[in-house]
PDB file of C-alpha atoms in Angstrom:
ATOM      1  CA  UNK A   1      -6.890  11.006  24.567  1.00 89.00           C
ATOM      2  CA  UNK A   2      -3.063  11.322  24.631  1.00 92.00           C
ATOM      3  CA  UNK A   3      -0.417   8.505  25.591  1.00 91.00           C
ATOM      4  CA  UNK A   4       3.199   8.910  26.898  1.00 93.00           C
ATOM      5  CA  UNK A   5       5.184   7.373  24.489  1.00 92.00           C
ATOM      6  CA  UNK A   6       9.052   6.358  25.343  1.00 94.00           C
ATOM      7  CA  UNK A   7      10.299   4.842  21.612  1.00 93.00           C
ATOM      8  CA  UNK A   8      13.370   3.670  23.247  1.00 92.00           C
ATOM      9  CA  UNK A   9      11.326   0.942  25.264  1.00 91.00           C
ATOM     10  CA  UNK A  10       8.605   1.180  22.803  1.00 90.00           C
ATOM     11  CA  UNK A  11       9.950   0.673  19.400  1.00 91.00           C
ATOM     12  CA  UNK A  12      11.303  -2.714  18.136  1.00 89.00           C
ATOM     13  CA  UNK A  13      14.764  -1.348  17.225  1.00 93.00           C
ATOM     14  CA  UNK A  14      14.733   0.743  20.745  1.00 94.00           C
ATOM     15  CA  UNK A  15      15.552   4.244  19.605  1.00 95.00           C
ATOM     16  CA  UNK A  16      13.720   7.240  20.112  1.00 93.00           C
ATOM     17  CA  UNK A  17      12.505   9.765  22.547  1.00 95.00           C
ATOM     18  CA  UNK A  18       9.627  10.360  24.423  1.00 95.00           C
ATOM     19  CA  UNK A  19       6.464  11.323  22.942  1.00 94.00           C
ATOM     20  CA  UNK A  20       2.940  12.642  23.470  1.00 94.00           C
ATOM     21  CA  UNK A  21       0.717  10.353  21.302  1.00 94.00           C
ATOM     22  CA  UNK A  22      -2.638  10.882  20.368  1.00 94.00           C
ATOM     23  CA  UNK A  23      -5.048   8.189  20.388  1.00 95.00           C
ATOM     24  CA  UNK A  24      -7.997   7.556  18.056  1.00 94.00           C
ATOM     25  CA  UNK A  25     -11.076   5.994  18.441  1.00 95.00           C
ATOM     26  CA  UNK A  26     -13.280   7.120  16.043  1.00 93.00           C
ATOM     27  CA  UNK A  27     -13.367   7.498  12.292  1.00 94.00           C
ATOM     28  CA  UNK A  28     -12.426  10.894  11.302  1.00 90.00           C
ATOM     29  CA  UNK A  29      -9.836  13.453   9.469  1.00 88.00           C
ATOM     30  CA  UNK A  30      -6.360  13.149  11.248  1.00 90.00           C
ATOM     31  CA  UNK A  31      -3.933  14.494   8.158  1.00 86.00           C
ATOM     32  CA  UNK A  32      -1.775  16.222  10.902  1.00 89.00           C
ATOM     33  CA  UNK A  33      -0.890  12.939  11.964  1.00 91.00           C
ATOM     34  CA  UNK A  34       1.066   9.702  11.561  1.00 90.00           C
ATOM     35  CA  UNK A  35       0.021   6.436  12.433  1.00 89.00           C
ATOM     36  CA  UNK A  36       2.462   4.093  14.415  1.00 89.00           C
ATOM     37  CA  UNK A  37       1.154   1.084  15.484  1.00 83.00           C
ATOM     38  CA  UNK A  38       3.186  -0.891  17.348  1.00 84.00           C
ATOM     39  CA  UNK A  39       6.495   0.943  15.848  1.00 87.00           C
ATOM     40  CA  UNK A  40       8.425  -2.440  14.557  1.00 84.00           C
ATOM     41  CA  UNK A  41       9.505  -0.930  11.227  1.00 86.00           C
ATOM     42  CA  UNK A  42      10.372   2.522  12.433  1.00 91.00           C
ATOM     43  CA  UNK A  43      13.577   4.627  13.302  1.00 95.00           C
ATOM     44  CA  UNK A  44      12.484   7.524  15.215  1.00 95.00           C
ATOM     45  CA  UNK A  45      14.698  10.922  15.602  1.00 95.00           C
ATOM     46  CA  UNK A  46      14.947  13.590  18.440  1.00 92.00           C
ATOM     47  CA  UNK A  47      12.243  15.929  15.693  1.00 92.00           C
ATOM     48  CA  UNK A  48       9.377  13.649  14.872  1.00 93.00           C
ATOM     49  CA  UNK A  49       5.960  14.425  13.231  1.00 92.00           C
ATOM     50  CA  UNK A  50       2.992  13.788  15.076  1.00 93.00           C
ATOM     51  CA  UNK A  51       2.168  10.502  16.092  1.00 94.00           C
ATOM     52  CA  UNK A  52      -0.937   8.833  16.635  1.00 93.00           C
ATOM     53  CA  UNK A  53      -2.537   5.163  17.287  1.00 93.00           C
ATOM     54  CA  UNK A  54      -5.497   3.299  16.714  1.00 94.00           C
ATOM     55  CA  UNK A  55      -7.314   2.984  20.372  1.00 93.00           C
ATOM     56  CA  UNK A  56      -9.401  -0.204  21.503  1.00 93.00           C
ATOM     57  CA  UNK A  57     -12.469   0.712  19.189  1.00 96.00           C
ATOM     58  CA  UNK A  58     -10.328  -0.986  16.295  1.00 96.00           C
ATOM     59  CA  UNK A  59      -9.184  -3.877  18.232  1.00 95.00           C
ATOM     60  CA  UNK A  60     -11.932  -6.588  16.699  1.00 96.00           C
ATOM     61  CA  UNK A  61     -12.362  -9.831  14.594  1.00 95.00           C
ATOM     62  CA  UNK A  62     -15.400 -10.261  13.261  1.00 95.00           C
ATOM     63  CA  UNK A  63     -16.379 -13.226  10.663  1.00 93.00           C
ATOM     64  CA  UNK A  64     -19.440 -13.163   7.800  1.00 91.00           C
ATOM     65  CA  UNK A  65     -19.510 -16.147   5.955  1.00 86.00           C
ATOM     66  CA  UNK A  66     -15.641 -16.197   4.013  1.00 89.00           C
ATOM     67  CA  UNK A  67     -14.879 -13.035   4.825  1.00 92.00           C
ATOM     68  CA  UNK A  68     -12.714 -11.444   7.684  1.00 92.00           C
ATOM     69  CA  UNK A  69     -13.661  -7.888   9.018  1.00 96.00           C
ATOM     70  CA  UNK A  70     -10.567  -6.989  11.308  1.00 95.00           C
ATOM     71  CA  UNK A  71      -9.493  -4.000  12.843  1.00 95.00           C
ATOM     72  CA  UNK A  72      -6.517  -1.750  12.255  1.00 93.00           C
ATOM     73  CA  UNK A  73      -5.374  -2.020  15.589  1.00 93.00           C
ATOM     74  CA  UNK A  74      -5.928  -5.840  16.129  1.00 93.00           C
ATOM     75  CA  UNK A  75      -2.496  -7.812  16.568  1.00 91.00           C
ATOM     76  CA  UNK A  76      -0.854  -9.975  14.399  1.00 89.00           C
ATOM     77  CA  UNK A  77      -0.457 -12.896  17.150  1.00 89.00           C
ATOM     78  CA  UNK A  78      -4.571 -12.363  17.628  1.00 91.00           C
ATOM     79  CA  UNK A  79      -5.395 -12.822  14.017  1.00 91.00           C
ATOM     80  CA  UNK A  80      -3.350 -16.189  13.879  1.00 89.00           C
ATOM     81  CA  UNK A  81      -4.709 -17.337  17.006  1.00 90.00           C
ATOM     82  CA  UNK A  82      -8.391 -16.907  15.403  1.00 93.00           C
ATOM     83  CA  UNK A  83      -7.452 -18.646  11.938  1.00 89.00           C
ATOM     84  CA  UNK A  84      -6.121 -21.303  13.943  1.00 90.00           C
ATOM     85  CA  UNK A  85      -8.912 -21.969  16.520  1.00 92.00           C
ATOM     86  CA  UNK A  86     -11.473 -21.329  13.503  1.00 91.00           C
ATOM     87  CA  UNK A  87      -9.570 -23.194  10.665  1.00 93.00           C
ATOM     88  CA  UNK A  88      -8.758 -20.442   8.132  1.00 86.00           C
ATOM     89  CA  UNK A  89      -6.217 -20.724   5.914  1.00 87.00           C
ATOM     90  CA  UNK A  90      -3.603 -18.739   4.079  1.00 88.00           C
ATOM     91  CA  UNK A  91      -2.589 -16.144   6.668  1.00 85.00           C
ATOM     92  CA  UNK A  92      -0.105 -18.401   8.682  1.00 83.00           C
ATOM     93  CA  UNK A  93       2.424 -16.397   7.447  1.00 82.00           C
ATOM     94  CA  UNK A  94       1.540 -13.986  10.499  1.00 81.00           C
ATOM     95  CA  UNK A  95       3.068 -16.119  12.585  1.00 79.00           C
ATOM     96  CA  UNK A  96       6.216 -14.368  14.516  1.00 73.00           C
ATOM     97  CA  UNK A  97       5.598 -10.790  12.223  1.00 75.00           C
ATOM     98  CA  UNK A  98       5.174  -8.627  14.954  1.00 76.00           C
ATOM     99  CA  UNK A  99       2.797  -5.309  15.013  1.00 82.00           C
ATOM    100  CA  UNK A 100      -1.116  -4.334  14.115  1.00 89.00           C
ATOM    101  CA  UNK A 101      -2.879  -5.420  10.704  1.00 92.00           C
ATOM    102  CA  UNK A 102      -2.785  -1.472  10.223  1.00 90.00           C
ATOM    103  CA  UNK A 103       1.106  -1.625  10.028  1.00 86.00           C
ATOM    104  CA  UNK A 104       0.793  -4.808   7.918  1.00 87.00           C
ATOM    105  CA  UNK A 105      -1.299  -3.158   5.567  1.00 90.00           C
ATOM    106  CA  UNK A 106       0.282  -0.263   5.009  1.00 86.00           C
ATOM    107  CA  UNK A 107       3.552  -2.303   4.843  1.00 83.00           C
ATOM    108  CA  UNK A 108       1.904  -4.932   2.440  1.00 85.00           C
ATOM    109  CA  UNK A 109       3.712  -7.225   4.927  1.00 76.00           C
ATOM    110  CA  UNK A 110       4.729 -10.704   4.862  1.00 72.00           C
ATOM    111  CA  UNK A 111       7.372 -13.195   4.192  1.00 71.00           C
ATOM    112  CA  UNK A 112       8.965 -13.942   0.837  1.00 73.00           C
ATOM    113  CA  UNK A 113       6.251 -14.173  -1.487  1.00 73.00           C
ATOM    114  CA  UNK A 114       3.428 -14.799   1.321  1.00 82.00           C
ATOM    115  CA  UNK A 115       2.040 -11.156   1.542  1.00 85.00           C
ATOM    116  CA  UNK A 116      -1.351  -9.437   2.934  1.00 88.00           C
ATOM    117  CA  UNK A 117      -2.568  -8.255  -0.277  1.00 88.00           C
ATOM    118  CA  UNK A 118      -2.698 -11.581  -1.717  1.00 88.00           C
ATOM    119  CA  UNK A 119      -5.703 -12.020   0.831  1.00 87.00           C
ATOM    120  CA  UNK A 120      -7.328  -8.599   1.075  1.00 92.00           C
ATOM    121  CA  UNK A 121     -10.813  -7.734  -0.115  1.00 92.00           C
ATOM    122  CA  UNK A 122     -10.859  -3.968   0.330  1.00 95.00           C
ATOM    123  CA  UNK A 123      -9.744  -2.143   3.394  1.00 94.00           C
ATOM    124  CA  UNK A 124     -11.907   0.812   5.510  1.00 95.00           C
ATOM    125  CA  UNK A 125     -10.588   5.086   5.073  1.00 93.00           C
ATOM    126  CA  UNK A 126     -12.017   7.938   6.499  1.00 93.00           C
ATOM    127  CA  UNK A 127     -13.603   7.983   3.007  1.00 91.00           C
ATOM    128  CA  UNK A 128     -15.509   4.444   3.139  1.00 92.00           C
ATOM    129  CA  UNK A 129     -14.370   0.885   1.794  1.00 94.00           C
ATOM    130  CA  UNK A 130     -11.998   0.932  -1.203  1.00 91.00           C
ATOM    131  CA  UNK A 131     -11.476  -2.090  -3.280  1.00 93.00           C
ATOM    132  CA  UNK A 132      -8.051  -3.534  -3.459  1.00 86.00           C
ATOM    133  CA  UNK A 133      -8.073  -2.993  -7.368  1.00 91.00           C
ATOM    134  CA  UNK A 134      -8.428   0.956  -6.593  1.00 90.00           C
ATOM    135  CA  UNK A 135      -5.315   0.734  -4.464  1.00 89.00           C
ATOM    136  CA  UNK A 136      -1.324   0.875  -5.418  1.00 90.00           C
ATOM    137  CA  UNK A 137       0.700  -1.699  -4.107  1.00 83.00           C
ATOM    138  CA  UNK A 138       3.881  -4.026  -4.242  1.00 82.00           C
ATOM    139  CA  UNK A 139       6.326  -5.698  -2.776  1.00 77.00           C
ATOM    140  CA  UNK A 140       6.420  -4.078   0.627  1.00 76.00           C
ATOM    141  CA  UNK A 141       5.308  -1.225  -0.226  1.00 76.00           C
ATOM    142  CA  UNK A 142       1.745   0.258  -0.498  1.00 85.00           C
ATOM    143  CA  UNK A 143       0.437   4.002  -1.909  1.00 88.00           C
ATOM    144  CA  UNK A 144      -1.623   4.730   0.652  1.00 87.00           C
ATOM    145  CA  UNK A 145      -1.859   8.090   2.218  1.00 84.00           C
ATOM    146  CA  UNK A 146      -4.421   7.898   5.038  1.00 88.00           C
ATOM    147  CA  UNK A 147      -5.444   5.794   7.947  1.00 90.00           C
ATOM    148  CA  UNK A 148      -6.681   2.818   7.175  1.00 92.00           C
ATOM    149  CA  UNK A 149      -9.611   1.528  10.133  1.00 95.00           C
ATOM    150  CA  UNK A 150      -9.883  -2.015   8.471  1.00 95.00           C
ATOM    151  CA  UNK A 151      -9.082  -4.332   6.498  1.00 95.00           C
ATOM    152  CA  UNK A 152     -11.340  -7.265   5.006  1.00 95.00           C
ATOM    153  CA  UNK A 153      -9.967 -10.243   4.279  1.00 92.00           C
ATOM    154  CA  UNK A 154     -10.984 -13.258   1.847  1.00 91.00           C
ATOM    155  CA  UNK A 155     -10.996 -16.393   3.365  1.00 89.00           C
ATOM    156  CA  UNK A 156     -10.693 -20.088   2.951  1.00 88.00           C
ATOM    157  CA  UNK A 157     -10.667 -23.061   5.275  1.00 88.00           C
ATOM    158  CA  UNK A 158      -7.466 -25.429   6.307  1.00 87.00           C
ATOM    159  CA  UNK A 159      -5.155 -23.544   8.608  1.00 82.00           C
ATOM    160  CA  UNK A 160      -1.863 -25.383   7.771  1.00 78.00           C
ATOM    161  CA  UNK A 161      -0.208 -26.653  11.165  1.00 82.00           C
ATOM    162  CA  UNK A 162       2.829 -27.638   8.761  1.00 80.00           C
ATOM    163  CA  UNK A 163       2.964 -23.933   6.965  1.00 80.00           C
ATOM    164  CA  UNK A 164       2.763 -22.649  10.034  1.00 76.00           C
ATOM    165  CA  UNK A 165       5.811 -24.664  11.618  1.00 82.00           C
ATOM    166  CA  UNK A 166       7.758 -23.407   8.056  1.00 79.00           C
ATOM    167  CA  UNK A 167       6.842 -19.970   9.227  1.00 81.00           C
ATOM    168  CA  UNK A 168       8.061 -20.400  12.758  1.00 77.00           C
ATOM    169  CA  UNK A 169      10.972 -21.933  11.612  1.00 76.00           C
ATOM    170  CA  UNK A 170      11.812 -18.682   9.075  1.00 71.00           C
ATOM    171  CA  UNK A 171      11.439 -16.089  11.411  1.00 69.00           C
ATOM    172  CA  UNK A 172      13.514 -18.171  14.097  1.00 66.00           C
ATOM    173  CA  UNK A 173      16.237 -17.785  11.578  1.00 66.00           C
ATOM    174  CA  UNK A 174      16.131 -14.050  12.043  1.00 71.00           C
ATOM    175  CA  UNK A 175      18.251 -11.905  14.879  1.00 70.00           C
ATOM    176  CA  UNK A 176      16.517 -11.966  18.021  1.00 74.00           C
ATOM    177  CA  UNK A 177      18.630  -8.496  19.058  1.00 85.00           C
ATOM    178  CA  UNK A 178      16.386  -5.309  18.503  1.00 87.00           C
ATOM    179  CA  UNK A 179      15.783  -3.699  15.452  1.00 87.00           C
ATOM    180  CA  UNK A 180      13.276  -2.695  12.939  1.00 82.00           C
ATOM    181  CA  UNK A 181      12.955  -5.683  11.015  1.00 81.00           C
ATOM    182  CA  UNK A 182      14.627  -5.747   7.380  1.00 87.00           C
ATOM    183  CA  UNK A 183      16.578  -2.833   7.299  1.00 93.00           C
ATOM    184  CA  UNK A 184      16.583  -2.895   3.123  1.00 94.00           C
ATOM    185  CA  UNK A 185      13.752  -4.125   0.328  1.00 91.00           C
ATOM    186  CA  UNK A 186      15.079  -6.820  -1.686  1.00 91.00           C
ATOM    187  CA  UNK A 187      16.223  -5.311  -5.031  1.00 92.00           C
ATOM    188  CA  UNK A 188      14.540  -7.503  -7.964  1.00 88.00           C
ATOM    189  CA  UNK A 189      16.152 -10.850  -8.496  1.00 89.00           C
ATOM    190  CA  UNK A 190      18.136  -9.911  -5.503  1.00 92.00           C
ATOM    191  CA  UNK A 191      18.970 -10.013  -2.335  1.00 93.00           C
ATOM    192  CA  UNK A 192      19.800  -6.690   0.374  1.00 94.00           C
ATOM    193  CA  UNK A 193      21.575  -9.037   2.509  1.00 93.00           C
ATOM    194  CA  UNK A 194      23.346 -10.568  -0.131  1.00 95.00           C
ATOM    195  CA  UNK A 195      24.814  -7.160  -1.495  1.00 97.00           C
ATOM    196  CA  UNK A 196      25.495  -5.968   1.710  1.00 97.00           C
ATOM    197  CA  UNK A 197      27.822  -8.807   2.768  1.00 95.00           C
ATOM    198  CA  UNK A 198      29.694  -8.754  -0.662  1.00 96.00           C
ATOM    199  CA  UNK A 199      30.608  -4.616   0.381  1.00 95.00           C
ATOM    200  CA  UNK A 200      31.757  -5.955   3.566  1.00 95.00           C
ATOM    201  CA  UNK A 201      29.406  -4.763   6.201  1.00 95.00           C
ATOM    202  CA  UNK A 202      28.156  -7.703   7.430  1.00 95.00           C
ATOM    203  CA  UNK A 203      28.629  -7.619  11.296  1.00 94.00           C
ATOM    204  CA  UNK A 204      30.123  -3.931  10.193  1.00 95.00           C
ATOM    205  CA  UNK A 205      29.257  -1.717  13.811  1.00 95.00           C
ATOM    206  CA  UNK A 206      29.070   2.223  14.006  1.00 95.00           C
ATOM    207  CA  UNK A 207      28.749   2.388  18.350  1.00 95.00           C
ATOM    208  CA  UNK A 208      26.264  -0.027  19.273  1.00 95.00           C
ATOM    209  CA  UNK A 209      24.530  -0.461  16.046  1.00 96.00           C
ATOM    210  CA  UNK A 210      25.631  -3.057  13.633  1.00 95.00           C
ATOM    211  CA  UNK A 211      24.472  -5.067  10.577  1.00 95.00           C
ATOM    212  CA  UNK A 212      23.573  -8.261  12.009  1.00 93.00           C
ATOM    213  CA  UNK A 213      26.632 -11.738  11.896  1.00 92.00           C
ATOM    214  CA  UNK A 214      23.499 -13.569  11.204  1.00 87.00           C
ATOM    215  CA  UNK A 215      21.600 -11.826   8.476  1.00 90.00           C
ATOM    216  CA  UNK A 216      23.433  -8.469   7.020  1.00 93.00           C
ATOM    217  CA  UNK A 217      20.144  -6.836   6.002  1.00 95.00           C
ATOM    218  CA  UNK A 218      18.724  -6.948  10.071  1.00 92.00           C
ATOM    219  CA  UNK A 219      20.257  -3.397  11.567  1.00 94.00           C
ATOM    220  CA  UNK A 220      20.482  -4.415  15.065  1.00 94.00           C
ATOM    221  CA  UNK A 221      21.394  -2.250  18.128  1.00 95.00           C
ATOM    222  CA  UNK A 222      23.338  -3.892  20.835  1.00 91.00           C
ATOM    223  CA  UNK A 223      22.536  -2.212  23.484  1.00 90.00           C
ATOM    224  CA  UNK A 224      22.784   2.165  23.647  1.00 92.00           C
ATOM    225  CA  UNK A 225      22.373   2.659  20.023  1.00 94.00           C
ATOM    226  CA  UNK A 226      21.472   6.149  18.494  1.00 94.00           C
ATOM    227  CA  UNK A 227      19.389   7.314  15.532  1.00 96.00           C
ATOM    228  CA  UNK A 228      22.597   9.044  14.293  1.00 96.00           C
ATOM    229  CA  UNK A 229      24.555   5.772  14.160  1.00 95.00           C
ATOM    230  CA  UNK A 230      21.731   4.074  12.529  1.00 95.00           C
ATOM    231  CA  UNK A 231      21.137   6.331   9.603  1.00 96.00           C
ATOM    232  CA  UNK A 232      25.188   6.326   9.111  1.00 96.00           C
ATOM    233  CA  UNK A 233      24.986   2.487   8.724  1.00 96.00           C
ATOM    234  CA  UNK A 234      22.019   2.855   6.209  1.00 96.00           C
ATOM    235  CA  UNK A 235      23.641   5.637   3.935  1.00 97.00           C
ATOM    236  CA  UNK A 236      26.977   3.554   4.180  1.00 97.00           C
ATOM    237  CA  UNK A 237      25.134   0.604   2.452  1.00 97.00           C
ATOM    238  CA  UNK A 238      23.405   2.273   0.477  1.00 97.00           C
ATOM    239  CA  UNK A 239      26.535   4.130  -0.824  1.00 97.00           C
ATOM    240  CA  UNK A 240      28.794   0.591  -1.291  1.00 97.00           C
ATOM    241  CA  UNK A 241      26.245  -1.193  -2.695  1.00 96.00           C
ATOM    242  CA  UNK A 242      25.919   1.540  -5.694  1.00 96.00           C
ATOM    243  CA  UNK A 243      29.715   2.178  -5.752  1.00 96.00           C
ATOM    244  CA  UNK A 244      29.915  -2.079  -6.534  1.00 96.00           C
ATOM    245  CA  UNK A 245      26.502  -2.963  -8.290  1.00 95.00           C
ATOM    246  CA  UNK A 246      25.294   0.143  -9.610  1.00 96.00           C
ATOM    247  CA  UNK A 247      22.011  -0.930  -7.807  1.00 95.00           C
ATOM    248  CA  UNK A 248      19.918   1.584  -5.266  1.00 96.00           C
ATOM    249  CA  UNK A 249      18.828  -0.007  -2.067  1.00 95.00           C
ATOM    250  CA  UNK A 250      15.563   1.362  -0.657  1.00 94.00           C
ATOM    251  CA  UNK A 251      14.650   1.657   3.085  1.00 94.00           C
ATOM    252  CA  UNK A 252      12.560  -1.027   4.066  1.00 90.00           C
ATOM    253  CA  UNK A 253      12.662   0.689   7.293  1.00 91.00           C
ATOM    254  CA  UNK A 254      10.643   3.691   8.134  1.00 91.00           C
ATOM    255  CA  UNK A 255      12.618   6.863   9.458  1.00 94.00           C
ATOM    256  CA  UNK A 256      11.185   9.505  11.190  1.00 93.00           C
TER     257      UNK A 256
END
């Protein structure tokens, strides 16, 4: 099955142009492709690979004994909702982090030190279940070259109405304008935002893209931003903050 895909309505950061997107729904060797999600990390261009999602087939839940089997294509917002009508703890962190536990995985998304892999089991290839031991990852960041169907998550019971109110309350902080999310990773014992303020970019705009007033690492478009603009913003930053700290910021963001 192929979907029409507009990334200027469709991404988070609202840039892009329209694609024809395959969708999958069964288990199976897709190497010519790139998996999207719900785009809200990604800066698309005008010459994109090709794209694919995860169809209905991996939108579940399903719960045996303190485990979570969950599909790649199941929403963030659903997997809270569950923990919190079935009291599971730990993954309140969800809360407000937009996308599909495929994107989280891959991302090894989360907030601060609250991250997926501190809760995953082993996660579902093309080539059967692979432990988490077996698989490189870090902050942000995760080594994995394939599609990923699911993911199994350890479990324990106490959802946190107070964690979860900390979490709200984080994200809330955050620019509501578009964009892809942090635009930088935090260097160690550092911040992205941080460095890019002291070069003088925060609120810094190329057309209608800017680093955010509010947080300098969000790259936010205000309104008709391009992909051009955008990845002039990114190598400016990237080139101040080495020309003052000697320090290399890497993409948080995913460009296409």
């Amino acid at each position: 099955m192929i979907k029409q895909v507009d990334f200027s309505r469709y991404s988070s950061i609202k840039i892009g142009p329209i694609c024809q997107i395959k969708v999958i729904e069964e288990i199976g060797d897709y190497d010519n492709y790139t998996i999207i999600g719900k785009a809200n990390n990604l800066l698309v261009s005008n010459n994109p690979p090709n794209f694919a999602i995860l169809g209905s087939n991996f939108d579940y839940i399903k719960q045996e004994e303190n485990r979570l089997y969950i599909g790649c294509a199941t929403s963030t917002g659903k997997v809270l909702s569950y923990c919190r009508k079935n009291n599971i703890a730990n993954l309140e962190f969800l809360a407000k982090l937009p996308g599909t536990m495929g994107g989280v995985v891959k991302m090894n998304a989360g907030l601060k030190v609250w991250e997926i892999f501190n809760h995953i089991e082993k996660i579902k290839t093309k080539d059967g279940y692979i432990k988490k031991e077996e698989v490189e990852y870090s902050y942000r960041d995760t080594k994995i070259d394939t599609i990923v169907y699911e993911v199994v998550l350890n479990t324990q019971s106490g959802f946190s109405k107070e964690r979860l109110k900390e979490f709200n309350k984080m994200r809330d902080n955050q620019p509501q304008k578009p964009s892809a999310g942090s635009c930088f990773k935090n260097p160690k014992n550092d911040f992205a935002g941080r460095l890019i303020e002291e070069v003088g970019l925060k609120g810094f705009k190329k057309g209608d893209m800017s680093f955010s007033k509010e947080h300098a690492n969000f790259l936010i478009n205000e309104g008709a931003g391009t992909f051009e603009d955008a990845i002039f913003l990114i190598n400016l930053a990237k080139q101040k903050v080495k020309e003052k700290f000697d320090i290399n910021l890497e993409e948080e963001i995913v460009i296409y």
